[in-house]
Each structure stands twice: as structure tokens, then as C-alpha cells.
N, CA, C and O atoms as a DFTB+ gen file, in Angstrom:
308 C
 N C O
     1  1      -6.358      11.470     -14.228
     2  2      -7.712      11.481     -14.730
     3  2      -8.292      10.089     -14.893
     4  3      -9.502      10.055     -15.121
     5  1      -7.651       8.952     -14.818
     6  2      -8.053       7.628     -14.969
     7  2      -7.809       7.085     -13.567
     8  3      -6.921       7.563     -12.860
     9  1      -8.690       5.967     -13.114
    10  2      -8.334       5.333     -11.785
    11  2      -7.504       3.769     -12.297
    12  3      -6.729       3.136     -11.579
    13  1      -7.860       3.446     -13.513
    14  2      -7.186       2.332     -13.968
    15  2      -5.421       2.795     -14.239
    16  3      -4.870       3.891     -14.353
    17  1      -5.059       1.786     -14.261
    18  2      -3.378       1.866     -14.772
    19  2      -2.971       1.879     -16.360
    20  3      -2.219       2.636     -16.974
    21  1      -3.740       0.770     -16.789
    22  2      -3.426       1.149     -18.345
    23  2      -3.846       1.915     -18.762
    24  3      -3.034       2.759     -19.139
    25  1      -5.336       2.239     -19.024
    26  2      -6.165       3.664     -19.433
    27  2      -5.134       4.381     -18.871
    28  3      -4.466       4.682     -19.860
    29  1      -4.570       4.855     -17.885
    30  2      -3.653       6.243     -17.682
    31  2      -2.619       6.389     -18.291
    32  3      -2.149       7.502     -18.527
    33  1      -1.931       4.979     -18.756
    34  2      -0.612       4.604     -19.269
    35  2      -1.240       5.073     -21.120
    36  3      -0.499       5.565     -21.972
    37  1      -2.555       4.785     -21.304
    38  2      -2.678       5.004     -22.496
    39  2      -2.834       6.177     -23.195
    40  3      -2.692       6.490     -24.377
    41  1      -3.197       6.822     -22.076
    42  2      -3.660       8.467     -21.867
    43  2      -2.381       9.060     -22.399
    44  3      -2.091       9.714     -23.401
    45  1      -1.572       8.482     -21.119
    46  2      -0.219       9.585     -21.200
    47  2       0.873       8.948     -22.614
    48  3       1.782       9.755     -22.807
    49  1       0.937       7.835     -23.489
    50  2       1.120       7.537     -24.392
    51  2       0.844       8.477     -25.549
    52  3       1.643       9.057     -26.285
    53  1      -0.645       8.489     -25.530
    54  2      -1.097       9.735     -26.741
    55  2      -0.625      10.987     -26.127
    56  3      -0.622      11.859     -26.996
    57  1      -0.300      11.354     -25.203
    58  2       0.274      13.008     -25.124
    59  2       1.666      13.202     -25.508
    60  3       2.100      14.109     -26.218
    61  1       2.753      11.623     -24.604
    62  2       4.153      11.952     -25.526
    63  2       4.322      11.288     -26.934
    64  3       5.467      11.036     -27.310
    65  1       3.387      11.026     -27.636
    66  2       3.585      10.771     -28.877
    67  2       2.845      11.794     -29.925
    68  3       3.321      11.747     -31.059
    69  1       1.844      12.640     -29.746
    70  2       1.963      13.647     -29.946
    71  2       3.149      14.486     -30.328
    72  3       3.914      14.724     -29.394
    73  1       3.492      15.028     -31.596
    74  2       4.614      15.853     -31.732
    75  2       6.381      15.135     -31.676
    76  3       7.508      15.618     -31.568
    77  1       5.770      13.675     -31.826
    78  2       7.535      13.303     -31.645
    79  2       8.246      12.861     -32.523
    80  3       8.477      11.654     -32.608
    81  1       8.754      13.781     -33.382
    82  2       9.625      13.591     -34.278
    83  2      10.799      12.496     -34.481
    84  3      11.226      11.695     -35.314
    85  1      11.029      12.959     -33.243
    86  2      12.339      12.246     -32.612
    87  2      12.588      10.689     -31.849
    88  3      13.548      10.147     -31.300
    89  1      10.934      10.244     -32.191
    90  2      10.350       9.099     -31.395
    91  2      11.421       8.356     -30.312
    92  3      12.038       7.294     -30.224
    93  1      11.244       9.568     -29.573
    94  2      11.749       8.874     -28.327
    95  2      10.432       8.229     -27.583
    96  3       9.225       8.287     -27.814
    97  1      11.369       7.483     -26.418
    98  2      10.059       6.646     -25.714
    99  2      10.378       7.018     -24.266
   100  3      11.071       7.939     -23.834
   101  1       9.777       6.183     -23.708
   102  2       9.930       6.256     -21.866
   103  2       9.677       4.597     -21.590
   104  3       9.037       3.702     -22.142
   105  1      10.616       4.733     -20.334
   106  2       9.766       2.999     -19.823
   107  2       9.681       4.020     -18.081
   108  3      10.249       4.961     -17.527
   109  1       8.507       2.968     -17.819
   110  2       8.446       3.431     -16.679
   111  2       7.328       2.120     -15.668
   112  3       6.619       1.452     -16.421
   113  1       7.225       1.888     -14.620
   114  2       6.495       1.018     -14.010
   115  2       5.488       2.093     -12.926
   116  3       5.878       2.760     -11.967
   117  1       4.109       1.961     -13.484
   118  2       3.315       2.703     -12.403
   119  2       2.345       1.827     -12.004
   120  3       1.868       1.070     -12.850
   121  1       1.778       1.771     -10.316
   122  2       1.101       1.090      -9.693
   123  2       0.414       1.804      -9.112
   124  3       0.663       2.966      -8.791
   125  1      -0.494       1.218      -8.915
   126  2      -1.871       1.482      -7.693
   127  2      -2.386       0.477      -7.003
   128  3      -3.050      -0.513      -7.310
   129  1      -1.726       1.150      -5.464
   130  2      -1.327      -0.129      -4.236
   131  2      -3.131       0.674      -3.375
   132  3      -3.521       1.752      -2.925
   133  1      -3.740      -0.941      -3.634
   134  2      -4.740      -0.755      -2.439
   135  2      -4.574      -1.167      -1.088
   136  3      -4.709      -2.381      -0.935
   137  1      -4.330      -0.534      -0.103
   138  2      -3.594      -1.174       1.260
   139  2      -4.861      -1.854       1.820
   140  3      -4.596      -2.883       2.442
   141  1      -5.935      -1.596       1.769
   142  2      -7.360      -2.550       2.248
   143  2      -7.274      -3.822       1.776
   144  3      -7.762      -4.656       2.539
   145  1      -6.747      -4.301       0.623
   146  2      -7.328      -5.188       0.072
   147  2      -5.518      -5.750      -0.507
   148  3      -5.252      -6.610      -1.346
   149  1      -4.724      -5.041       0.165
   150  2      -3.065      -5.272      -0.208
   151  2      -2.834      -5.832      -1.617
   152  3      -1.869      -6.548      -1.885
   153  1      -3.876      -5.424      -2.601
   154  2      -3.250      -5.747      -4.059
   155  2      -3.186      -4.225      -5.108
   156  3      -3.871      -3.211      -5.245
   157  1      -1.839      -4.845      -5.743
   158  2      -1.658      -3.527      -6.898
   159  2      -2.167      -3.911      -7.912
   160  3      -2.284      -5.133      -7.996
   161  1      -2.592      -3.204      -8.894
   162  2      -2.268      -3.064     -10.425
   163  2      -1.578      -2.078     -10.640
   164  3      -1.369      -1.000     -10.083
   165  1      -1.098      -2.825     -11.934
   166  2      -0.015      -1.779     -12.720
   167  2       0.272      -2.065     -14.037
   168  3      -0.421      -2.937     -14.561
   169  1       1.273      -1.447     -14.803
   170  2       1.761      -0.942     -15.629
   171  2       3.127      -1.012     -15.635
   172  3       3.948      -0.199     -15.210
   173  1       3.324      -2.384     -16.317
   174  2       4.962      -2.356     -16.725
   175  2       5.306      -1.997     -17.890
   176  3       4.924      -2.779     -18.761
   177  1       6.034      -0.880     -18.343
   178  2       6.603      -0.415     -19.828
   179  2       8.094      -0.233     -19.742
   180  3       8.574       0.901     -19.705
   181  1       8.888      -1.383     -19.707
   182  2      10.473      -1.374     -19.432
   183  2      10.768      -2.732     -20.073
   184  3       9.841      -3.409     -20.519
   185  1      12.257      -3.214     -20.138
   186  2      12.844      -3.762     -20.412
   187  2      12.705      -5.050     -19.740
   188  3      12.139      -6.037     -20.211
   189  1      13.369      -4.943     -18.398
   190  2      12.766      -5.778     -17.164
   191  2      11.561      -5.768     -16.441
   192  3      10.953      -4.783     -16.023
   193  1      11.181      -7.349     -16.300
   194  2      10.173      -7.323     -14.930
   195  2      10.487      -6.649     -13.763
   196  3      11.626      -6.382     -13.379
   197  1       9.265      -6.334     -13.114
   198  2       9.684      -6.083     -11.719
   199  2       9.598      -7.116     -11.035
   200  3       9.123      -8.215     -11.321
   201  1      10.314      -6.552      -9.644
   202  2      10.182      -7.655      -9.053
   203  2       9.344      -7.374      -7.666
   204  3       8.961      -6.205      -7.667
   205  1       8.990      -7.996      -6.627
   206  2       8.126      -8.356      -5.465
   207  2       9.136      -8.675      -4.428
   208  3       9.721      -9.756      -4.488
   209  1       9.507      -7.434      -3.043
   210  2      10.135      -8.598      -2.106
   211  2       9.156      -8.619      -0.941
   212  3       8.730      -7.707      -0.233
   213  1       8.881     -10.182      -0.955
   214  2       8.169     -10.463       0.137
   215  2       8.429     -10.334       1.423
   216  3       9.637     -10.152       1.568
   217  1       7.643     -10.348       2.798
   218  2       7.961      -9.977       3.988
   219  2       8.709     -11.048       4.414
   220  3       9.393     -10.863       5.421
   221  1       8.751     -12.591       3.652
   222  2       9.843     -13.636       4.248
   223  2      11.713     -13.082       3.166
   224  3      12.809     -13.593       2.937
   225  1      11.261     -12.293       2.980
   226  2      12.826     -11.729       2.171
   227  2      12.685     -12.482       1.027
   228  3      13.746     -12.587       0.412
   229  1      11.606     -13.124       0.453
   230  2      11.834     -13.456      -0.722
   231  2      11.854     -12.478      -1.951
   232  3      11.212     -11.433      -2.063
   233  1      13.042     -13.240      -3.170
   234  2      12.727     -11.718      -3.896
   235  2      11.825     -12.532      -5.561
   236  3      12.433     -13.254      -6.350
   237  1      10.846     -12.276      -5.654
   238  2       9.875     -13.334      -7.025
   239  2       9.524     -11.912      -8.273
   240  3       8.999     -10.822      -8.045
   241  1       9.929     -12.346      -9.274
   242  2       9.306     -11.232     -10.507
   243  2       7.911     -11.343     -10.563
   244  3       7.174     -12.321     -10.427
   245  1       7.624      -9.846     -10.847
   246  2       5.682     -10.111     -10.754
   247  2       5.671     -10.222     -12.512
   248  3       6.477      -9.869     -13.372
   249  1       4.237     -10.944     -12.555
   250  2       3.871     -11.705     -13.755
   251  2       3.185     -10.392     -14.697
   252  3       2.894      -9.306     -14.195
   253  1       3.032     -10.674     -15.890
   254  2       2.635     -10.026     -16.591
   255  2       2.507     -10.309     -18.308
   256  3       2.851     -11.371     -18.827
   257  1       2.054      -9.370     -18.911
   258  2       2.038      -9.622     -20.370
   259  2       3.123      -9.573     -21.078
   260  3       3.181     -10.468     -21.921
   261  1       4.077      -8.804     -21.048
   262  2       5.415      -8.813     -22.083
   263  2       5.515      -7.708     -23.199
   264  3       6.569      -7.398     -23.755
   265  1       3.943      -7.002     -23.526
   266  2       3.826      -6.110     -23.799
   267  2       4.515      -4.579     -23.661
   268  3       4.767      -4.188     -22.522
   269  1       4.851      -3.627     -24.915
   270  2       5.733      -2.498     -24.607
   271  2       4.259      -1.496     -24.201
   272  3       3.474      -1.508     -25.150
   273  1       3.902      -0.898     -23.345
   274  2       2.797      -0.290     -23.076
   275  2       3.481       1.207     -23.494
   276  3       2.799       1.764     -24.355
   277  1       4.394       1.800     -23.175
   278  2       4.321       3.416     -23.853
   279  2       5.708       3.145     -25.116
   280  3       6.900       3.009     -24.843
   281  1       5.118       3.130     -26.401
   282  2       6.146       2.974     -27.313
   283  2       5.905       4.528     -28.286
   284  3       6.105       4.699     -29.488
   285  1       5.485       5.365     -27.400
   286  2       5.917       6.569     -27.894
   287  2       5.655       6.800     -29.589
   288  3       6.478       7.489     -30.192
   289  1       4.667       6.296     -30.222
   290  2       4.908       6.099     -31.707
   291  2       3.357       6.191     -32.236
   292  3       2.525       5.503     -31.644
   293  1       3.016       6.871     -33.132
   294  2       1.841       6.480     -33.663
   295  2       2.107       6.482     -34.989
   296  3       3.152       6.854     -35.523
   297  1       0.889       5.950     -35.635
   298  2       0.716       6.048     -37.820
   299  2       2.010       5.351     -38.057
   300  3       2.339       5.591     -39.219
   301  1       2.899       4.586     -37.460
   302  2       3.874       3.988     -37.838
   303  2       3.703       3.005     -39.084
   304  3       3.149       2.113     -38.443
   305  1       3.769       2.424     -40.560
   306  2       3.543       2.179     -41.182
   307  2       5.024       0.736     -41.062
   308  3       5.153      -0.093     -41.963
């Protein structure tokens, strides 16, 4: 329902935190690859960076905020 990555990441945040007793979480990395214009955005919510392997076999971590984007938790006090 969102074309952005975080708005969707934020979306689906409020649905598994909804009802979670048990505050579990998820990590997960979702992208949206424009092949016209060969750039992604995304959504890193994991432990590790990802990483990028380039067409010269290089392998470089893609950059980002450091931020936990689905921490599964709300009204946490």
C-alpha cells in the first residue's frame, strides 16, 4: 500500500506490534530496485549492514542510518 520503503516498513511495524505480548521483533532488509534509473531504496532493520557486490566483484556495505526500523514495540515506558 506504500510506494516508499520506510512508510511500508512503518506500516507493517504497527500491524506486528499490535497484540504483542511477547514483543518479539523481525529484522528484515526490503528494497525497491528501479532498473531505469539502477537505484534502490530501502529499509535496513537487522543487525548487519548489507552489503553491494559490484559488477567489478567488489564487495562495499551500503550506507545508512543505524537505526532499528521494526522494533516490534509500542507505549514502551
Amino acid at each position: 500500500f506504500e510506494a516508499d520503503p520506510a512508510a511500508c516498513v512503518r506500516q507493517l511495524n504497527g500491524l506486528l506490534s499490535a497484540g504483542n505480548d511477547q514483543m518479539m521483533f523481525v529484522t528484515l532488509f526490503f528494497g525497491v530496485l528501479d532498473p531505469q534509473c539502477g537505484t534502490v531504496e530501502y529499509v535496513n532493520a537487522g543487525y548487519a549492514p548489507p552489503f553491494q557486490v559490484c559488477a567489478d566483484g567488489a564487495v562495499v556495505p551500503l550506507e545508512g542510518g543505524g537505526d532499528i526500523a521494526v522494533a516490534v514495540a509500542e507505549g514502551l515506558d
